[in-house]
Amino acid sequence: RLHLSSRSPTGYTGVNKESRRFRARFNEIHLGCFDTAVEAAVAYARAVGEAPAEASAEGLRLHLSSSSSTGYKCVYLQDGRFIARQYKPEQMESYLGSFDTAVEAA
């Protein structure tokens, strides 16, 4: 289980953004630096003994993406905020909102 946090800018307990990467820590132990917040959150979850590949928020499935710097499909960091967009084949992208954390945007 990933540990969500409304107090952390990354949206995860034990995960901090440093420069262009995400650092995971558990009980003052450095767990590593990762390309996405999700990868760091998984490392934290493993350290506390819980680690699924996906997380749920309010009963919704989060769509993870290893190619996105935020760790989520259609979520982008812009001017310090996480922007959510929706893509549909039959129309152009739709703006869904601006959020404090990547998890909220996902």
mmCIF file of N, CA and C in Angstrom:
data_model
loop_
_atom_site.group_PDB
_atom_site.id
_atom_site.type_symbol
_atom_site.label_atom_id
_atom_site.label_comp_id
_atom_site.label_asym_id
_atom_site.label_seq_id
_atom_site.Cartn_x
_atom_site.Cartn_y
_atom_site.Cartn_z
ATOM 1 N N ARG A 1 0.850 -1.170 0.000
ATOM 2 C CA ARG A 1 0.000 0.000 0.000
ATOM 3 C C ARG A 1 0.890 1.225 0.000
ATOM 4 N N LEU A 2 0.670 2.145 -0.931
ATOM 5 C CA LEU A 2 1.419 3.400 -0.952
ATOM 6 C C LEU A 2 0.856 4.310 0.128
ATOM 7 N N HIS A 3 1.712 5.082 0.743
ATOM 8 C CA HIS A 3 1.327 5.930 1.867
ATOM 9 C C HIS A 3 1.103 7.358 1.377
ATOM 10 N N LEU A 4 -0.164 7.711 1.163
ATOM 11 C CA LEU A 4 -0.521 9.040 0.675
ATOM 12 C C LEU A 4 -0.418 10.048 1.806
ATOM 13 N N SER A 5 -0.051 11.293 1.462
ATOM 14 C CA SER A 5 0.077 12.348 2.457
ATOM 15 C C SER A 5 -0.396 13.667 1.872
ATOM 16 N N SER A 6 -1.372 14.283 2.521
ATOM 17 C CA SER A 6 -1.844 15.592 2.061
ATOM 18 C C SER A 6 -0.882 16.695 2.488
ATOM 19 N N ARG A 7 0.035 16.400 3.409
ATOM 20 C CA ARG A 7 1.002 17.403 3.881
ATOM 21 C C ARG A 7 2.282 17.437 3.059
ATOM 22 N N SER A 8 2.531 16.413 2.269
ATOM 23 C CA SER A 8 3.751 16.354 1.464
ATOM 24 C C SER A 8 3.485 16.903 0.066
ATOM 25 N N PRO A 9 4.357 17.771 -0.442
ATOM 26 C CA PRO A 9 4.170 18.301 -1.808
ATOM 27 C C PRO A 9 4.157 17.217 -2.888
ATOM 28 N N THR A 10 4.780 16.073 -2.588
ATOM 29 C CA THR A 10 4.793 14.978 -3.571
ATOM 30 C C THR A 10 3.532 14.139 -3.492
ATOM 31 N N GLY A 11 2.797 14.249 -2.374
ATOM 32 C CA GLY A 11 1.596 13.451 -2.188
ATOM 33 C C GLY A 11 1.840 12.143 -1.465
ATOM 34 N N TYR A 12 3.105 11.877 -1.091
ATOM 35 C CA TYR A 12 3.464 10.615 -0.449
ATOM 36 C C TYR A 12 4.276 10.837 0.819
ATOM 37 N N THR A 13 4.052 10.014 1.823
ATOM 38 C CA THR A 13 4.856 10.001 3.035
ATOM 39 C C THR A 13 6.235 9.451 2.705
ATOM 40 N N GLY A 14 7.269 10.096 3.229
ATOM 41 C CA GLY A 14 8.634 9.610 3.044
ATOM 42 C C GLY A 14 9.255 9.946 1.706
ATOM 43 N N VAL A 15 8.587 10.793 0.899
ATOM 44 C CA VAL A 15 9.093 11.144 -0.432
ATOM 45 C C VAL A 15 9.233 12.660 -0.542
ATOM 46 N N ASN A 16 10.432 13.110 -0.934
ATOM 47 C CA ASN A 16 10.693 14.537 -1.128
ATOM 48 C C ASN A 16 11.289 14.766 -2.508
ATOM 49 N N LYS A 17 10.965 15.904 -3.089
ATOM 50 C CA LYS A 17 11.550 16.250 -4.389
ATOM 51 C C LYS A 17 12.852 16.991 -4.141
ATOM 52 N N GLU A 18 13.909 16.527 -4.767
ATOM 53 C CA GLU A 18 15.208 17.160 -4.672
ATOM 54 C C GLU A 18 15.750 17.329 -6.075
ATOM 55 N N SER A 19 15.875 18.569 -6.477
ATOM 56 C CA SER A 19 16.315 18.891 -7.828
ATOM 57 C C SER A 19 15.323 18.282 -8.820
ATOM 58 N N ARG A 20 15.765 17.380 -9.663
ATOM 59 C CA ARG A 20 14.868 16.767 -10.663
ATOM 60 C C ARG A 20 14.426 15.360 -10.290
ATOM 61 N N ARG A 21 14.834 14.907 -9.105
ATOM 62 C CA ARG A 21 14.539 13.524 -8.707
ATOM 63 C C ARG A 21 13.772 13.508 -7.398
ATOM 64 N N PHE A 22 13.297 12.325 -7.042
ATOM 65 C CA PHE A 22 12.523 12.142 -5.827
ATOM 66 C C PHE A 22 13.280 11.225 -4.880
ATOM 67 N N ARG A 23 13.485 11.686 -3.640
ATOM 68 C CA ARG A 23 14.235 10.932 -2.645
ATOM 69 C C ARG A 23 13.265 10.269 -1.672
ATOM 70 N N ALA A 24 13.503 8.977 -1.408
ATOM 71 C CA ALA A 24 12.702 8.228 -0.438
ATOM 72 C C ALA A 24 13.537 8.012 0.820
ATOM 73 N N ARG A 25 12.904 8.242 1.987
ATOM 74 C CA ARG A 25 13.544 8.021 3.288
ATOM 75 C C ARG A 25 12.559 7.334 4.218
ATOM 76 N N PHE A 26 13.083 6.454 5.051
ATOM 77 C CA PHE A 26 12.279 5.802 6.081
ATOM 78 C C PHE A 26 13.107 5.732 7.350
ATOM 79 N N ASN A 27 12.589 6.313 8.446
ATOM 80 C CA ASN A 27 13.309 6.335 9.730
ATOM 81 C C ASN A 27 14.755 6.802 9.567
ATOM 82 N N GLU A 28 14.927 7.914 8.889
ATOM 83 C CA GLU A 28 16.246 8.521 8.666
ATOM 84 C C GLU A 28 17.179 7.679 7.794
ATOM 85 N N ILE A 29 16.656 6.647 7.156
ATOM 86 C CA ILE A 29 17.452 5.813 6.246
ATOM 87 C C ILE A 29 17.155 6.240 4.819
ATOM 88 N N HIS A 30 18.211 6.575 4.095
ATOM 89 C CA HIS A 30 18.067 6.961 2.686
ATOM 90 C C HIS A 30 17.793 5.705 1.863
ATOM 91 N N LEU A 31 16.652 5.686 1.156
ATOM 92 C CA LEU A 31 16.262 4.515 0.364
ATOM 93 C C LEU A 31 16.636 4.646 -1.100
ATOM 94 N N GLY A 32 16.972 5.851 -1.537
ATOM 95 C CA GLY A 32 17.373 6.055 -2.917
ATOM 96 C C GLY A 32 16.704 7.255 -3.545
ATOM 97 N N CYS A 33 17.187 7.623 -4.736
ATOM 98 C CA CYS A 33 16.612 8.701 -5.537
ATOM 99 C C CYS A 33 16.002 8.073 -6.785
ATOM 100 N N PHE A 34 14.852 8.590 -7.186
ATOM 101 C CA PHE A 34 14.090 7.975 -8.267
ATOM 102 C C PHE A 34 13.604 9.041 -9.248
ATOM 103 N N ASP A 35 13.268 8.597 -10.450
ATOM 104 C CA ASP A 35 12.795 9.513 -11.481
ATOM 105 C C ASP A 35 11.391 10.024 -11.212
ATOM 106 N N THR A 36 10.570 9.241 -10.526
ATOM 107 C CA THR A 36 9.185 9.656 -10.263
ATOM 108 C C THR A 36 8.865 9.522 -8.778
ATOM 109 N N ALA A 37 7.868 10.287 -8.346
ATOM 110 C CA ALA A 37 7.402 10.210 -6.968
ATOM 111 C C ALA A 37 6.831 8.826 -6.674
ATOM 112 N N VAL A 38 6.190 8.227 -7.663
ATOM 113 C CA VAL A 38 5.597 6.898 -7.471
ATOM 114 C C VAL A 38 6.686 5.856 -7.194
ATOM 115 N N GLU A 39 7.777 5.896 -7.945
ATOM 116 C CA GLU A 39 8.867 4.945 -7.718
ATOM 117 C C GLU A 39 9.440 5.110 -6.309
ATOM 118 N N ALA A 40 9.587 6.356 -5.867
ATOM 119 C CA ALA A 40 10.083 6.613 -4.521
ATOM 120 C C ALA A 40 9.077 6.124 -3.480
ATOM 121 N N ALA A 41 7.781 6.330 -3.735
ATOM 122 C CA ALA A 41 6.739 5.883 -2.811
ATOM 123 C C ALA A 41 6.715 4.358 -2.702
ATOM 124 N N VAL A 42 6.974 3.673 -3.800
ATOM 125 C CA VAL A 42 7.042 2.207 -3.770
ATOM 126 C C VAL A 42 8.239 1.765 -2.926
ATOM 127 N N ALA A 43 9.368 2.451 -3.054
ATOM 128 C CA ALA A 43 10.542 2.119 -2.232
ATOM 129 C C ALA A 43 10.223 2.318 -0.755
ATOM 130 N N TYR A 44 9.533 3.395 -0.427
ATOM 131 C CA TYR A 44 9.118 3.643 0.964
ATOM 132 C C TYR A 44 8.181 2.535 1.439
ATOM 133 N N ALA A 45 7.199 2.184 0.612
ATOM 134 C CA ALA A 45 6.244 1.128 0.974
ATOM 135 C C ALA A 45 6.965 -0.197 1.203
ATOM 136 N N ARG A 46 7.951 -0.496 0.380
ATOM 137 C CA ARG A 46 8.733 -1.730 0.573
ATOM 138 C C ARG A 46 9.475 -1.695 1.907
ATOM 139 N N ALA A 47 10.004 -0.511 2.255
ATOM 140 C CA ALA A 47 10.764 -0.380 3.498
ATOM 141 C C ALA A 47 9.891 -0.606 4.727
ATOM 142 N N VAL A 48 8.618 -0.249 4.624
ATOM 143 C CA VAL A 48 7.716 -0.474 5.762
ATOM 144 C C VAL A 48 6.932 -1.774 5.610
ATOM 145 N N GLY A 49 7.249 -2.537 4.554
ATOM 146 C CA GLY A 49 6.673 -3.866 4.390
ATOM 147 C C GLY A 49 5.400 -3.951 3.583
ATOM 148 N N GLU A 50 5.062 -2.913 2.819
ATOM 149 C CA GLU A 50 3.847 -2.916 2.000
ATOM 150 C C GLU A 50 4.176 -2.282 0.651
ATOM 151 N N ALA A 51 3.921 -2.985 -0.463
ATOM 152 C CA ALA A 51 4.267 -2.393 -1.753
ATOM 153 C C ALA A 51 3.493 -2.964 -2.922
ATOM 154 N N PRO A 52 2.340 -2.433 -3.271
ATOM 155 C CA PRO A 52 1.672 -2.850 -4.489
ATOM 156 C C PRO A 52 2.181 -2.033 -5.669
ATOM 157 N N ALA A 53 1.876 -2.462 -6.863
ATOM 158 C CA ALA A 53 2.276 -1.717 -8.052
ATOM 159 C C ALA A 53 1.368 -0.519 -8.287
ATOM 160 N N GLU A 54 0.164 -0.529 -7.743
ATOM 161 C CA GLU A 54 -0.781 0.555 -7.972
ATOM 162 C C GLU A 54 -1.388 1.005 -6.651
ATOM 163 N N ALA A 55 -1.852 2.229 -6.634
ATOM 164 C CA ALA A 55 -2.503 2.763 -5.432
ATOM 165 C C ALA A 55 -3.926 3.130 -5.769
ATOM 166 N N SER A 56 -4.759 3.226 -4.751
ATOM 167 C CA SER A 56 -6.135 3.677 -4.941
ATOM 168 C C SER A 56 -6.347 4.928 -4.127
ATOM 169 N N ALA A 57 -7.101 5.835 -4.671
ATOM 170 C CA ALA A 57 -7.465 7.053 -3.947
ATOM 171 C C ALA A 57 -8.952 7.242 -4.133
ATOM 172 N N GLU A 58 -9.658 7.250 -3.051
ATOM 173 C CA GLU A 58 -11.105 7.420 -3.072
ATOM 174 C C GLU A 58 -11.788 6.411 -3.986
ATOM 175 N N GLY A 59 -11.285 5.193 -4.035
ATOM 176 C CA GLY A 59 -11.904 4.141 -4.830
ATOM 177 C C GLY A 59 -11.601 4.200 -6.315
ATOM 178 N N LEU A 60 -10.737 5.111 -6.737
ATOM 179 C CA LEU A 60 -10.395 5.228 -8.157
ATOM 180 C C LEU A 60 -9.026 4.623 -8.419
ATOM 181 N N ARG A 61 -8.859 4.030 -9.574
ATOM 182 C CA ARG A 61 -7.561 3.469 -9.952
ATOM 183 C C ARG A 61 -6.691 4.581 -10.515
ATOM 184 N N LEU A 62 -5.487 4.715 -10.001
ATOM 185 C CA LEU A 62 -4.551 5.708 -10.503
ATOM 186 C C LEU A 62 -3.792 5.096 -11.676
ATOM 187 N N HIS A 63 -3.625 5.845 -12.737
ATOM 188 C CA HIS A 63 -2.943 5.338 -13.930
ATOM 189 C C HIS A 63 -1.485 5.759 -13.885
ATOM 190 N N LEU A 64 -0.629 4.807 -13.556
ATOM 191 C CA LEU A 64 0.795 5.068 -13.432
ATOM 192 C C LEU A 64 1.459 5.125 -14.800
ATOM 193 N N SER A 65 2.546 5.907 -14.865
ATOM 194 C CA SER A 65 3.292 6.033 -16.115
ATOM 195 C C SER A 65 4.775 6.153 -15.805
ATOM 196 N N SER A 66 5.568 5.236 -16.314
ATOM 197 C CA SER A 66 7.014 5.308 -16.090
ATOM 198 C C SER A 66 7.669 6.363 -16.976
ATOM 199 N N SER A 67 6.957 6.844 -17.990
ATOM 200 C CA SER A 67 7.530 7.846 -18.887
ATOM 201 C C SER A 67 7.189 9.275 -18.469
ATOM 202 N N SER A 68 6.348 9.447 -17.456
ATOM 203 C CA SER A 68 5.969 10.779 -16.980
ATOM 204 C C SER A 68 6.798 11.133 -15.751
ATOM 205 N N SER A 69 7.282 12.358 -15.674
ATOM 206 C CA SER A 69 8.090 12.768 -14.524
ATOM 207 C C SER A 69 7.277 12.797 -13.235
ATOM 208 N N THR A 70 5.953 12.881 -13.324
ATOM 209 C CA THR A 70 5.107 12.875 -12.132
ATOM 210 C C THR A 70 4.761 11.457 -11.692
ATOM 211 N N GLY A 71 4.938 10.488 -12.584
ATOM 212 C CA GLY A 71 4.595 9.104 -12.283
ATOM 213 C C GLY A 71 3.186 8.717 -12.690
ATOM 214 N N TYR A 72 2.417 9.667 -13.224
ATOM 215 C CA TYR A 72 1.025 9.415 -13.611
ATOM 216 C C TYR A 72 0.764 9.848 -15.045
ATOM 217 N N LYS A 73 -0.116 9.113 -15.726
ATOM 218 C CA LYS A 73 -0.533 9.487 -17.078
ATOM 219 C C LYS A 73 -1.331 10.782 -17.015
ATOM 220 N N CYS A 74 -1.088 11.658 -17.955
ATOM 221 C CA CYS A 74 -1.838 12.906 -18.137
ATOM 222 C C CYS A 74 -1.730 13.871 -16.965
ATOM 223 N N VAL A 75 -0.677 13.765 -16.167
ATOM 224 C CA VAL A 75 -0.427 14.702 -15.072
ATOM 225 C C VAL A 75 0.946 15.323 -15.294
ATOM 226 N N TYR A 76 1.001 16.664 -15.263
ATOM 227 C CA TYR A 76 2.226 17.397 -15.566
ATOM 228 C C TYR A 76 2.487 18.452 -14.503
ATOM 229 N N LEU A 77 3.743 18.711 -14.226
ATOM 230 C CA LEU A 77 4.121 19.757 -13.287
ATOM 231 C C LEU A 77 4.328 21.044 -14.070
ATOM 232 N N GLN A 78 3.619 22.101 -13.661
ATOM 233 C CA GLN A 78 3.714 23.390 -14.354
ATOM 234 C C GLN A 78 3.640 24.496 -13.314
ATOM 235 N N ASP A 79 4.682 25.307 -13.242
ATOM 236 C CA ASP A 79 4.737 26.437 -12.308
ATOM 237 C C ASP A 79 4.450 26.016 -10.866
ATOM 238 N N GLY A 80 4.994 24.867 -10.456
ATOM 239 C CA GLY A 80 4.843 24.398 -9.090
ATOM 240 C C GLY A 80 3.514 23.730 -8.771
ATOM 241 N N ARG A 81 2.643 23.575 -9.749
ATOM 242 C CA ARG A 81 1.337 22.927 -9.559
ATOM 243 C C ARG A 81 1.253 21.718 -10.479
ATOM 244 N N PHE A 82 0.442 20.744 -10.105
ATOM 245 C CA PHE A 82 0.246 19.549 -10.921
ATOM 246 C C PHE A 82 -1.021 19.729 -11.750
ATOM 247 N N ILE A 83 -0.878 19.648 -13.059
ATOM 248 C CA ILE A 83 -1.974 19.866 -13.998
ATOM 249 C C ILE A 83 -2.466 18.514 -14.515
ATOM 250 N N ALA A 84 -3.783 18.321 -14.463
ATOM 251 C CA ALA A 84 -4.387 17.090 -14.983
ATOM 252 C C ALA A 84 -5.096 17.405 -16.292
ATOM 253 N N ARG A 85 -4.862 16.568 -17.279
ATOM 254 C CA ARG A 85 -5.508 16.708 -18.582
ATOM 255 C C ARG A 85 -6.079 15.362 -18.986
ATOM 256 N N GLN A 86 -7.123 15.402 -19.793
ATOM 257 C CA GLN A 86 -7.742 14.176 -20.289
ATOM 258 C C GLN A 86 -7.592 14.147 -21.800
ATOM 259 N N TYR A 87 -7.242 12.997 -22.325
ATOM 260 C CA TYR A 87 -7.096 12.838 -23.769
ATOM 261 C C TYR A 87 -8.124 11.850 -24.284
ATOM 262 N N LYS A 88 -8.827 12.238 -25.333
ATOM 263 C CA LYS A 88 -9.779 11.343 -25.992
ATOM 264 C C LYS A 88 -9.470 11.364 -27.483
ATOM 265 N N PRO A 89 -9.487 10.214 -28.127
ATOM 266 C CA PRO A 89 -9.139 10.144 -29.551
ATOM 267 C C PRO A 89 -9.985 11.064 -30.433
ATOM 268 N N GLU A 90 -11.253 11.226 -30.105
ATOM 269 C CA GLU A 90 -12.150 11.993 -30.970
ATOM 270 C C GLU A 90 -12.095 13.498 -30.742
ATOM 271 N N GLN A 91 -11.352 13.958 -29.738
ATOM 272 C CA GLN A 91 -11.285 15.396 -29.480
ATOM 273 C C GLN A 91 -9.914 15.775 -28.954
ATOM 274 N N MET A 92 -9.676 17.067 -28.864
ATOM 275 C CA MET A 92 -8.410 17.558 -28.328
ATOM 276 C C MET A 92 -8.392 17.339 -26.810
ATOM 277 N N GLU A 93 -7.254 17.601 -26.195
ATOM 278 C CA GLU A 93 -7.128 17.404 -24.759
ATOM 279 C C GLU A 93 -8.039 18.351 -23.979
ATOM 280 N N SER A 94 -8.458 17.907 -22.813
ATOM 281 C CA SER A 94 -9.309 18.701 -21.935
ATOM 282 C C SER A 94 -8.554 18.985 -20.645
ATOM 283 N N TYR A 95 -8.608 20.222 -20.188
ATOM 284 C CA TYR A 95 -8.009 20.619 -18.919
ATOM 285 C C TYR A 95 -8.939 20.192 -17.792
ATOM 286 N N LEU A 96 -8.424 19.434 -16.819
ATOM 287 C CA LEU A 96 -9.246 18.952 -15.711
ATOM 288 C C LEU A 96 -9.024 19.727 -14.425
ATOM 289 N N GLY A 97 -7.878 20.400 -14.306
ATOM 290 C CA GLY A 97 -7.640 21.197 -13.114
ATOM 291 C C GLY A 97 -6.188 21.267 -12.710
ATOM 292 N N SER A 98 -5.935 22.089 -11.676
ATOM 293 C CA SER A 98 -4.609 22.310 -11.121
ATOM 294 C C SER A 98 -4.652 21.871 -9.655
ATOM 295 N N PHE A 99 -3.637 21.124 -9.208
ATOM 296 C CA PHE A 99 -3.671 20.508 -7.892
ATOM 297 C C PHE A 99 -2.354 20.694 -7.153
ATOM 298 N N ASP A 100 -2.396 20.545 -5.825
ATOM 299 C CA ASP A 100 -1.208 20.694 -4.996
ATOM 300 C C ASP A 100 -0.249 19.522 -5.124
ATOM 301 N N THR A 101 -0.788 18.305 -5.348
ATOM 302 C CA THR A 101 0.064 17.114 -5.427
ATOM 303 C C THR A 101 -0.266 16.320 -6.689
ATOM 304 N N ALA A 102 0.700 15.496 -7.104
ATOM 305 C CA ALA A 102 0.483 14.630 -8.270
ATOM 306 C C ALA A 102 -0.618 13.627 -8.016
ATOM 307 N N VAL A 103 -0.731 13.149 -6.796
ATOM 308 C CA VAL A 103 -1.760 12.172 -6.457
ATOM 309 C C VAL A 103 -3.157 12.777 -6.628
ATOM 310 N N GLU A 104 -3.357 14.009 -6.160
ATOM 311 C CA GLU A 104 -4.640 14.681 -6.323
ATOM 312 C C GLU A 104 -4.978 14.841 -7.805
ATOM 313 N N ALA A 105 -3.986 15.194 -8.618
ATOM 314 C CA ALA A 105 -4.225 15.390 -10.046
ATOM 315 C C ALA A 105 -4.543 14.074 -10.745
ATOM 316 N N ALA A 106 -3.894 12.986 -10.304
ATOM 317 C CA ALA A 106 -4.118 11.684 -10.924
ATOM 318 C C ALA A 106 -5.541 11.218 -10.659
#
